[in-house]
Amino acid sequence: MREAHSTAATVLGVTPNGSHESWGWRGRTLSRPVTTTSGEGWLRLVSAPAEKAGGKLWEGPQEAERLVPPAVPRPRLRGRQTWTEREHGYLAELYDRVTVPTIATHEPTLRKAPDLNDAWWDELSTALDAIATVPSDRVAVRQEYLDRAMPQYLGIPIDTKVPAWTTAHGDLHWANLTGPTLTVLDWEGWGAAPAGYDAALLFSYSLLVPDTAAEIRRRLGHILDTPAGRFAELVVITELLQTTTRGDNLELEGPLRGRLSEMTG
């Protein structure tokens, strides 16, 4: 990955700046600050087996740059390059550098209450409303998955038909949000999802910090406290309970099941 990142820097005409490295989930991505001809940047490298290199996740940031409105604060994509080397495919993306830190590091789950002001919450609400209206044929959550997974992981009979669809970021958790100034990071998987999905995901990843979970319900109640929002929360609980069967998000399992019980009796 380091060798490929160096190749990407050469191809895109940038110079790594310092020794800091930011590794993504299971080493799938490697990002570093770089210097460009117009100032500081951030060079992100994605790897995948060659036969899986491409598709929705690889095209997501490029499509977001083209379609997502300026009302959604995000790092602008300045250049990209793809190539295949032996059994691996690579995607290099050059972004504006964001110097404000993410609210969580290394994982999506919140573990302590962030100090966020009214302006941050208002901007997040505005961003979610703007994302929801973006026209796209991309898909973040599929009805076929819900038909299969919701009865299995919720453990109850349930009508799995999505009541309303909107566009969602699709991975809105605390390691993809910065503070105290808001930036929304990681636009790989955005697309159509049950209305309220992003707010429901952020709420679920906050269950270990009840004060922040309550704050989300207060700030985003116009999204969450609706029939569509409640359905979206059940979708997110389904997905996160499935991840626990793979050994991820284990600390969230108890709070998720408690929330499921509150919602369904």
mmCIF file of C-alpha atoms in Angstrom:
data_model
loop_
_atom_site.group_PDB
_atom_site.id
_atom_site.type_symbol
_atom_site.label_atom_id
_atom_site.label_comp_id
_atom_site.label_asym_id
_atom_site.label_seq_id
_atom_site.Cartn_x
_atom_site.Cartn_y
_atom_site.Cartn_z
ATOM 1 C CA MET A 1 0.000 0.000 0.000
ATOM 2 C CA ARG A 2 2.829 2.402 0.785
ATOM 3 C CA GLU A 3 4.504 1.640 -2.515
ATOM 4 C CA ALA A 4 1.232 2.149 -4.393
ATOM 5 C CA HIS A 5 0.594 5.390 -2.517
ATOM 6 C CA SER A 6 4.007 6.635 -3.613
ATOM 7 C CA THR A 7 3.136 5.714 -7.202
ATOM 8 C CA ALA A 8 -0.141 7.647 -6.898
ATOM 9 C CA ALA A 9 1.674 10.726 -5.601
ATOM 10 C CA THR A 10 4.018 10.662 -8.586
ATOM 11 C CA VAL A 11 1.206 10.181 -11.113
ATOM 12 C CA LEU A 12 -0.886 13.003 -9.634
ATOM 13 C CA GLY A 13 2.087 15.332 -9.269
ATOM 14 C CA VAL A 14 2.006 15.777 -5.485
ATOM 15 C CA THR A 15 4.533 15.345 -2.702
ATOM 16 C CA PRO A 16 3.821 13.535 0.600
ATOM 17 C CA ASN A 17 4.011 15.991 3.481
ATOM 18 C CA GLY A 18 5.364 14.523 6.729
ATOM 19 C CA SER A 19 5.103 10.967 8.003
ATOM 20 C CA HIS A 20 1.462 10.858 9.135
ATOM 21 C CA GLU A 21 -0.550 7.912 7.801
ATOM 22 C CA SER A 22 -4.282 7.320 8.108
ATOM 23 C CA TRP A 23 -5.317 3.706 7.569
ATOM 24 C CA GLY A 24 -8.902 2.713 6.779
ATOM 25 C CA TRP A 25 -10.974 -0.311 7.690
ATOM 26 C CA ARG A 26 -8.816 -3.462 7.685
ATOM 27 C CA GLY A 27 -6.088 -1.695 5.731
ATOM 28 C CA ARG A 28 -8.259 -1.190 2.677
ATOM 29 C CA THR A 29 -7.306 2.485 2.371
ATOM 30 C CA LEU A 30 -4.214 4.543 3.107
ATOM 31 C CA SER A 31 -4.308 8.345 3.176
ATOM 32 C CA ARG A 32 -1.605 10.950 3.729
ATOM 33 C CA PRO A 33 -1.297 14.730 3.639
ATOM 34 C CA VAL A 34 0.438 16.007 0.496
ATOM 35 C CA THR A 35 1.653 19.242 -0.985
ATOM 36 C CA THR A 36 0.254 20.265 -4.362
ATOM 37 C CA THR A 37 1.021 23.140 -6.711
ATOM 38 C CA SER A 38 -1.938 25.019 -5.212
ATOM 39 C CA GLY A 39 -1.358 24.225 -1.532
ATOM 40 C CA GLU A 40 -2.091 21.399 0.890
ATOM 41 C CA GLY A 41 -4.035 18.314 -0.157
ATOM 42 C CA TRP A 42 -5.017 14.858 1.003
ATOM 43 C CA LEU A 43 -4.180 11.792 -1.076
ATOM 44 C CA ARG A 44 -6.353 8.750 -0.435
ATOM 45 C CA LEU A 45 -5.526 5.338 -1.881
ATOM 46 C CA VAL A 46 -8.097 2.538 -2.091
ATOM 47 C CA SER A 47 -7.170 -1.067 -2.882
ATOM 48 C CA ALA A 48 -9.248 -4.072 -3.874
ATOM 49 C CA PRO A 49 -8.707 -7.419 -5.556
ATOM 50 C CA ALA A 50 -8.311 -6.722 -9.261
ATOM 51 C CA GLU A 51 -11.539 -8.510 -10.170
ATOM 52 C CA LYS A 52 -13.500 -6.300 -7.727
ATOM 53 C CA ALA A 53 -11.819 -2.988 -8.532
ATOM 54 C CA GLY A 54 -14.468 -0.590 -9.785
ATOM 55 C CA GLY A 55 -18.204 -0.197 -9.465
ATOM 56 C CA LYS A 56 -20.367 1.788 -7.071
ATOM 57 C CA LEU A 57 -17.868 2.337 -4.258
ATOM 58 C CA TRP A 58 -15.124 3.517 -6.587
ATOM 59 C CA GLU A 59 -17.382 5.867 -8.492
ATOM 60 C CA GLY A 60 -19.099 7.332 -5.419
ATOM 61 C CA PRO A 61 -16.738 10.236 -4.662
ATOM 62 C CA GLN A 62 -16.590 11.272 -8.309
ATOM 63 C CA GLU A 63 -20.383 11.214 -8.561
ATOM 64 C CA ALA A 64 -20.697 13.169 -5.313
ATOM 65 C CA GLU A 65 -18.371 15.827 -6.672
ATOM 66 C CA ARG A 66 -20.635 16.140 -9.692
ATOM 67 C CA LEU A 67 -24.068 15.987 -8.046
ATOM 68 C CA VAL A 68 -24.012 16.876 -4.325
ATOM 69 C CA PRO A 69 -24.768 20.593 -3.762
ATOM 70 C CA PRO A 70 -22.472 23.055 -1.948
ATOM 71 C CA ALA A 71 -24.922 23.130 0.998
ATOM 72 C CA VAL A 72 -23.269 19.861 2.055
ATOM 73 C CA PRO A 73 -19.780 20.652 3.439
ATOM 74 C CA ARG A 74 -17.303 18.104 2.124
ATOM 75 C CA PRO A 75 -13.718 17.975 0.833
ATOM 76 C CA ARG A 76 -13.609 18.722 -2.883
ATOM 77 C CA LEU A 77 -12.192 16.056 -5.167
ATOM 78 C CA ARG A 78 -9.372 17.532 -7.295
ATOM 79 C CA GLY A 79 -8.079 14.519 -9.207
ATOM 80 C CA ARG A 80 -8.194 10.747 -9.435
ATOM 81 C CA GLN A 81 -6.307 7.873 -11.030
ATOM 82 C CA THR A 82 -6.993 4.142 -11.286
ATOM 83 C CA TRP A 83 -4.721 1.288 -12.251
ATOM 84 C CA THR A 84 -4.192 -2.449 -11.811
ATOM 85 C CA GLU A 85 -0.963 -4.041 -10.694
ATOM 86 C CA ARG A 86 -0.745 -7.824 -10.524
ATOM 87 C CA GLU A 87 -3.651 -9.063 -8.360
ATOM 88 C CA HIS A 88 -4.627 -5.651 -6.975
ATOM 89 C CA GLY A 89 -6.603 -2.727 -8.321
ATOM 90 C CA TYR A 90 -5.992 0.791 -6.986
ATOM 91 C CA LEU A 91 -7.894 4.068 -6.884
ATOM 92 C CA ALA A 92 -6.064 7.250 -5.923
ATOM 93 C CA GLU A 93 -8.091 10.369 -5.060
ATOM 94 C CA LEU A 94 -6.683 13.834 -4.409
ATOM 95 C CA TYR A 95 -8.807 16.008 -2.125
ATOM 96 C CA ASP A 96 -8.614 19.363 -0.466
ATOM 97 C CA ARG A 97 -7.094 18.810 2.937
ATOM 98 C CA VAL A 98 -9.459 19.035 5.898
ATOM 99 C CA THR A 99 -7.559 20.090 9.028
ATOM 100 C CA VAL A 100 -10.497 19.883 11.456
ATOM 101 C CA PRO A 101 -10.386 16.476 13.218
ATOM 102 C CA THR A 102 -13.054 13.808 12.972
ATOM 103 C CA ILE A 103 -15.248 13.490 16.048
ATOM 104 C CA ALA A 104 -14.371 9.803 16.461
ATOM 105 C CA THR A 105 -11.118 8.198 15.386
ATOM 106 C CA HIS A 106 -10.466 4.666 14.171
ATOM 107 C CA GLU A 107 -14.101 3.536 14.583
ATOM 108 C CA PRO A 108 -17.620 4.801 13.841
ATOM 109 C CA THR A 109 -19.005 4.366 17.361
ATOM 110 C CA LEU A 110 -19.190 7.363 19.683
ATOM 111 C CA ARG A 111 -17.624 6.807 23.107
ATOM 112 C CA LYS A 112 -17.714 10.256 24.682
ATOM 113 C CA ALA A 113 -20.002 13.222 24.197
ATOM 114 C CA PRO A 114 -18.684 15.725 21.633
ATOM 115 C CA ASP A 115 -18.770 19.450 22.316
ATOM 116 C CA LEU A 116 -20.859 20.652 19.376
ATOM 117 C CA ASN A 117 -22.671 23.974 19.209
ATOM 118 C CA ASP A 118 -26.055 24.914 17.748
ATOM 119 C CA ALA A 119 -24.483 25.983 14.455
ATOM 120 C CA TRP A 120 -22.958 22.521 13.956
ATOM 121 C CA TRP A 121 -26.271 20.775 14.519
ATOM 122 C CA ASP A 122 -28.109 23.220 12.285
ATOM 123 C CA GLU A 123 -25.569 22.683 9.521
ATOM 124 C CA LEU A 124 -25.864 18.909 9.864
ATOM 125 C CA SER A 125 -29.651 19.104 9.610
ATOM 126 C CA THR A 126 -29.363 21.332 6.530
ATOM 127 C CA ALA A 127 -26.847 18.927 4.972
ATOM 128 C CA LEU A 128 -29.084 15.902 5.517
ATOM 129 C CA ASP A 129 -32.048 17.707 3.975
ATOM 130 C CA ALA A 130 -29.910 18.674 0.973
ATOM 131 C CA ILE A 131 -28.517 15.153 0.497
ATOM 132 C CA ALA A 132 -32.032 13.698 0.562
ATOM 133 C CA THR A 133 -33.013 15.671 -2.543
ATOM 134 C CA VAL A 134 -30.006 14.804 -4.738
ATOM 135 C CA PRO A 135 -31.173 12.969 -7.892
ATOM 136 C CA SER A 136 -29.227 9.790 -8.546
ATOM 137 C CA ASP A 137 -29.662 6.220 -9.721
ATOM 138 C CA ARG A 138 -27.143 5.012 -7.127
ATOM 139 C CA VAL A 139 -28.392 2.590 -4.453
ATOM 140 C CA ALA A 140 -27.146 2.426 -0.859
ATOM 141 C CA VAL A 141 -29.741 0.009 0.574
ATOM 142 C CA ARG A 142 -31.649 -2.556 -1.466
ATOM 143 C CA GLN A 143 -35.213 -3.709 -0.863
ATOM 144 C CA GLU A 144 -34.173 -7.285 -1.610
ATOM 145 C CA TYR A 145 -31.688 -7.174 1.278
ATOM 146 C CA LEU A 146 -34.342 -5.864 3.678
ATOM 147 C CA ASP A 147 -36.821 -8.570 2.659
ATOM 148 C CA ARG A 148 -34.278 -11.200 3.630
ATOM 149 C CA ALA A 149 -32.397 -9.618 6.540
ATOM 150 C CA MET A 150 -34.987 -7.758 8.606
ATOM 151 C CA PRO A 151 -36.995 -10.827 9.716
ATOM 152 C CA GLN A 152 -33.777 -12.765 10.271
ATOM 153 C CA TYR A 153 -31.897 -10.273 12.450
ATOM 154 C CA LEU A 154 -34.827 -8.518 14.137
ATOM 155 C CA GLY A 155 -36.372 -11.858 15.009
ATOM 156 C CA ILE A 156 -39.962 -10.674 14.535
ATOM 157 C CA PRO A 157 -42.511 -10.708 11.721
ATOM 158 C CA ILE A 158 -42.297 -7.339 9.993
ATOM 159 C CA ASP A 159 -43.516 -5.569 6.876
ATOM 160 C CA THR A 160 -40.241 -4.928 5.048
ATOM 161 C CA LYS A 161 -41.641 -2.661 2.342
ATOM 162 C CA VAL A 162 -39.822 0.695 2.529
ATOM 163 C CA PRO A 163 -42.416 3.454 3.095
ATOM 164 C CA ALA A 164 -40.308 6.197 1.467
ATOM 165 C CA TRP A 165 -36.984 6.408 -0.330
ATOM 166 C CA THR A 166 -34.564 9.344 -0.391
ATOM 167 C CA THR A 167 -30.902 9.842 -1.186
ATOM 168 C CA ALA A 168 -28.553 9.174 1.738
ATOM 169 C CA HIS A 169 -24.867 9.534 2.475
ATOM 170 C CA GLY A 170 -25.057 5.893 3.507
ATOM 171 C CA ASP A 171 -22.224 5.839 6.063
ATOM 172 C CA LEU A 172 -22.973 8.769 8.348
ATOM 173 C CA HIS A 173 -21.090 7.949 11.530
ATOM 174 C CA TRP A 174 -18.806 9.857 13.888
ATOM 175 C CA ALA A 175 -15.552 8.978 12.122
ATOM 176 C CA ASN A 176 -16.953 10.558 8.943
ATOM 177 C CA LEU A 177 -17.945 13.855 10.590
ATOM 178 C CA THR A 178 -15.599 16.601 11.743
ATOM 179 C CA GLY A 179 -16.020 19.050 14.579
ATOM 180 C CA PRO A 180 -16.232 21.719 15.809
ATOM 181 C CA THR A 181 -16.629 22.696 12.127
ATOM 182 C CA LEU A 182 -18.730 20.271 10.119
ATOM 183 C CA THR A 183 -17.352 18.374 7.144
ATOM 184 C CA VAL A 184 -18.962 15.188 5.833
ATOM 185 C CA LEU A 185 -16.309 12.703 4.690
ATOM 186 C CA ASP A 186 -16.268 9.425 2.716
ATOM 187 C CA TRP A 187 -18.693 9.510 -0.198
ATOM 188 C CA GLU A 188 -18.126 5.978 -1.456
ATOM 189 C CA GLY A 189 -21.473 4.403 -0.715
ATOM 190 C CA TRP A 190 -24.071 7.156 -1.080
ATOM 191 C CA GLY A 191 -27.357 6.530 -2.877
ATOM 192 C CA ALA A 192 -31.003 5.640 -2.366
ATOM 193 C CA ALA A 193 -31.964 4.432 1.118
ATOM 194 C CA PRO A 194 -35.033 4.424 3.346
ATOM 195 C CA ALA A 195 -35.945 8.011 4.282
ATOM 196 C CA GLY A 196 -34.222 8.920 7.549
ATOM 197 C CA TYR A 197 -31.428 6.373 7.123
ATOM 198 C CA ASP A 198 -28.536 8.753 7.797
ATOM 199 C CA ALA A 199 -30.060 10.174 10.979
ATOM 200 C CA ALA A 200 -30.935 6.673 12.171
ATOM 201 C CA LEU A 201 -27.396 5.439 11.582
ATOM 202 C CA LEU A 202 -25.857 8.340 13.483
ATOM 203 C CA PHE A 203 -28.299 7.778 16.354
ATOM 204 C CA SER A 204 -27.517 4.064 16.543
ATOM 205 C CA TYR A 205 -23.776 4.684 16.617
ATOM 206 C CA SER A 206 -24.406 7.024 19.586
ATOM 207 C CA LEU A 207 -26.174 4.562 21.876
ATOM 208 C CA LEU A 208 -23.136 4.164 24.146
ATOM 209 C CA VAL A 209 -23.437 7.882 24.970
ATOM 210 C CA PRO A 210 -27.073 8.397 26.005
ATOM 211 C CA ASP A 211 -26.824 12.184 26.290
ATOM 212 C CA THR A 212 -25.681 12.482 22.681
ATOM 213 C CA ALA A 213 -28.254 9.959 21.500
ATOM 214 C CA ALA A 214 -30.934 12.086 23.174
ATOM 215 C CA GLU A 215 -29.471 15.198 21.554
ATOM 216 C CA ILE A 216 -29.731 13.601 18.122
ATOM 217 C CA ARG A 217 -33.374 12.768 18.701
ATOM 218 C CA ARG A 218 -33.982 16.349 19.775
ATOM 219 C CA ARG A 219 -32.114 17.899 16.865
ATOM 220 C CA LEU A 220 -33.228 15.476 14.145
ATOM 221 C CA GLY A 221 -36.651 14.556 15.474
ATOM 222 C CA HIS A 222 -38.283 15.940 12.334
ATOM 223 C CA ILE A 223 -36.555 13.069 10.525
ATOM 224 C CA LEU A 224 -36.507 10.301 13.116
ATOM 225 C CA ASP A 225 -39.875 10.714 14.804
ATOM 226 C CA THR A 226 -41.935 9.863 11.738
ATOM 227 C CA PRO A 227 -43.175 6.512 10.422
ATOM 228 C CA ALA A 228 -40.452 6.566 7.759
ATOM 229 C CA GLY A 229 -37.803 7.509 10.320
ATOM 230 C CA ARG A 230 -38.808 4.703 12.654
ATOM 231 C CA PHE A 231 -38.656 2.215 9.791
ATOM 232 C CA ALA A 232 -35.180 3.521 8.884
ATOM 233 C CA GLU A 233 -34.074 2.929 12.457
ATOM 234 C CA LEU A 234 -35.208 -0.698 12.223
ATOM 235 C CA VAL A 235 -33.219 -1.008 8.984
ATOM 236 C CA VAL A 236 -30.085 0.288 10.705
ATOM 237 C CA ILE A 237 -30.602 -2.018 13.707
ATOM 238 C CA THR A 238 -30.873 -4.916 11.260
ATOM 239 C CA GLU A 239 -27.600 -4.000 9.560
ATOM 240 C CA LEU A 240 -25.671 -3.441 12.779
ATOM 241 C CA LEU A 241 -26.944 -6.627 14.410
ATOM 242 C CA GLN A 242 -25.760 -8.478 11.317
ATOM 243 C CA THR A 243 -22.283 -6.971 11.770
ATOM 244 C CA THR A 244 -22.138 -8.376 15.308
ATOM 245 C CA THR A 245 -22.346 -11.883 13.839
ATOM 246 C CA ARG A 246 -19.032 -11.099 12.111
ATOM 247 C CA GLY A 247 -17.429 -9.849 15.325
ATOM 248 C CA ASP A 248 -17.922 -6.112 14.715
ATOM 249 C CA ASN A 249 -19.808 -3.559 16.869
ATOM 250 C CA LEU A 250 -20.128 -6.071 19.711
ATOM 251 C CA GLU A 251 -20.534 -3.358 22.365
ATOM 252 C CA LEU A 252 -23.545 -2.017 20.491
ATOM 253 C CA GLU A 253 -25.450 -5.307 20.469
ATOM 254 C CA GLY A 254 -27.029 -4.869 23.906
ATOM 255 C CA PRO A 255 -28.115 -1.233 23.342
ATOM 256 C CA LEU A 256 -29.418 -2.111 19.857
ATOM 257 C CA ARG A 257 -31.516 -4.958 21.205
ATOM 258 C CA GLY A 258 -32.775 -2.694 23.973
ATOM 259 C CA ARG A 259 -33.804 -0.073 21.446
ATOM 260 C CA LEU A 260 -35.458 -2.744 19.292
ATOM 261 C CA SER A 261 -37.470 -3.864 22.301
ATOM 262 C CA GLU A 262 -38.554 -0.270 22.994
ATOM 263 C CA MET A 263 -39.728 0.138 19.416
ATOM 264 C CA THR A 264 -41.499 -3.191 18.943
ATOM 265 C CA GLY A 265 -42.425 -4.456 22.390
#
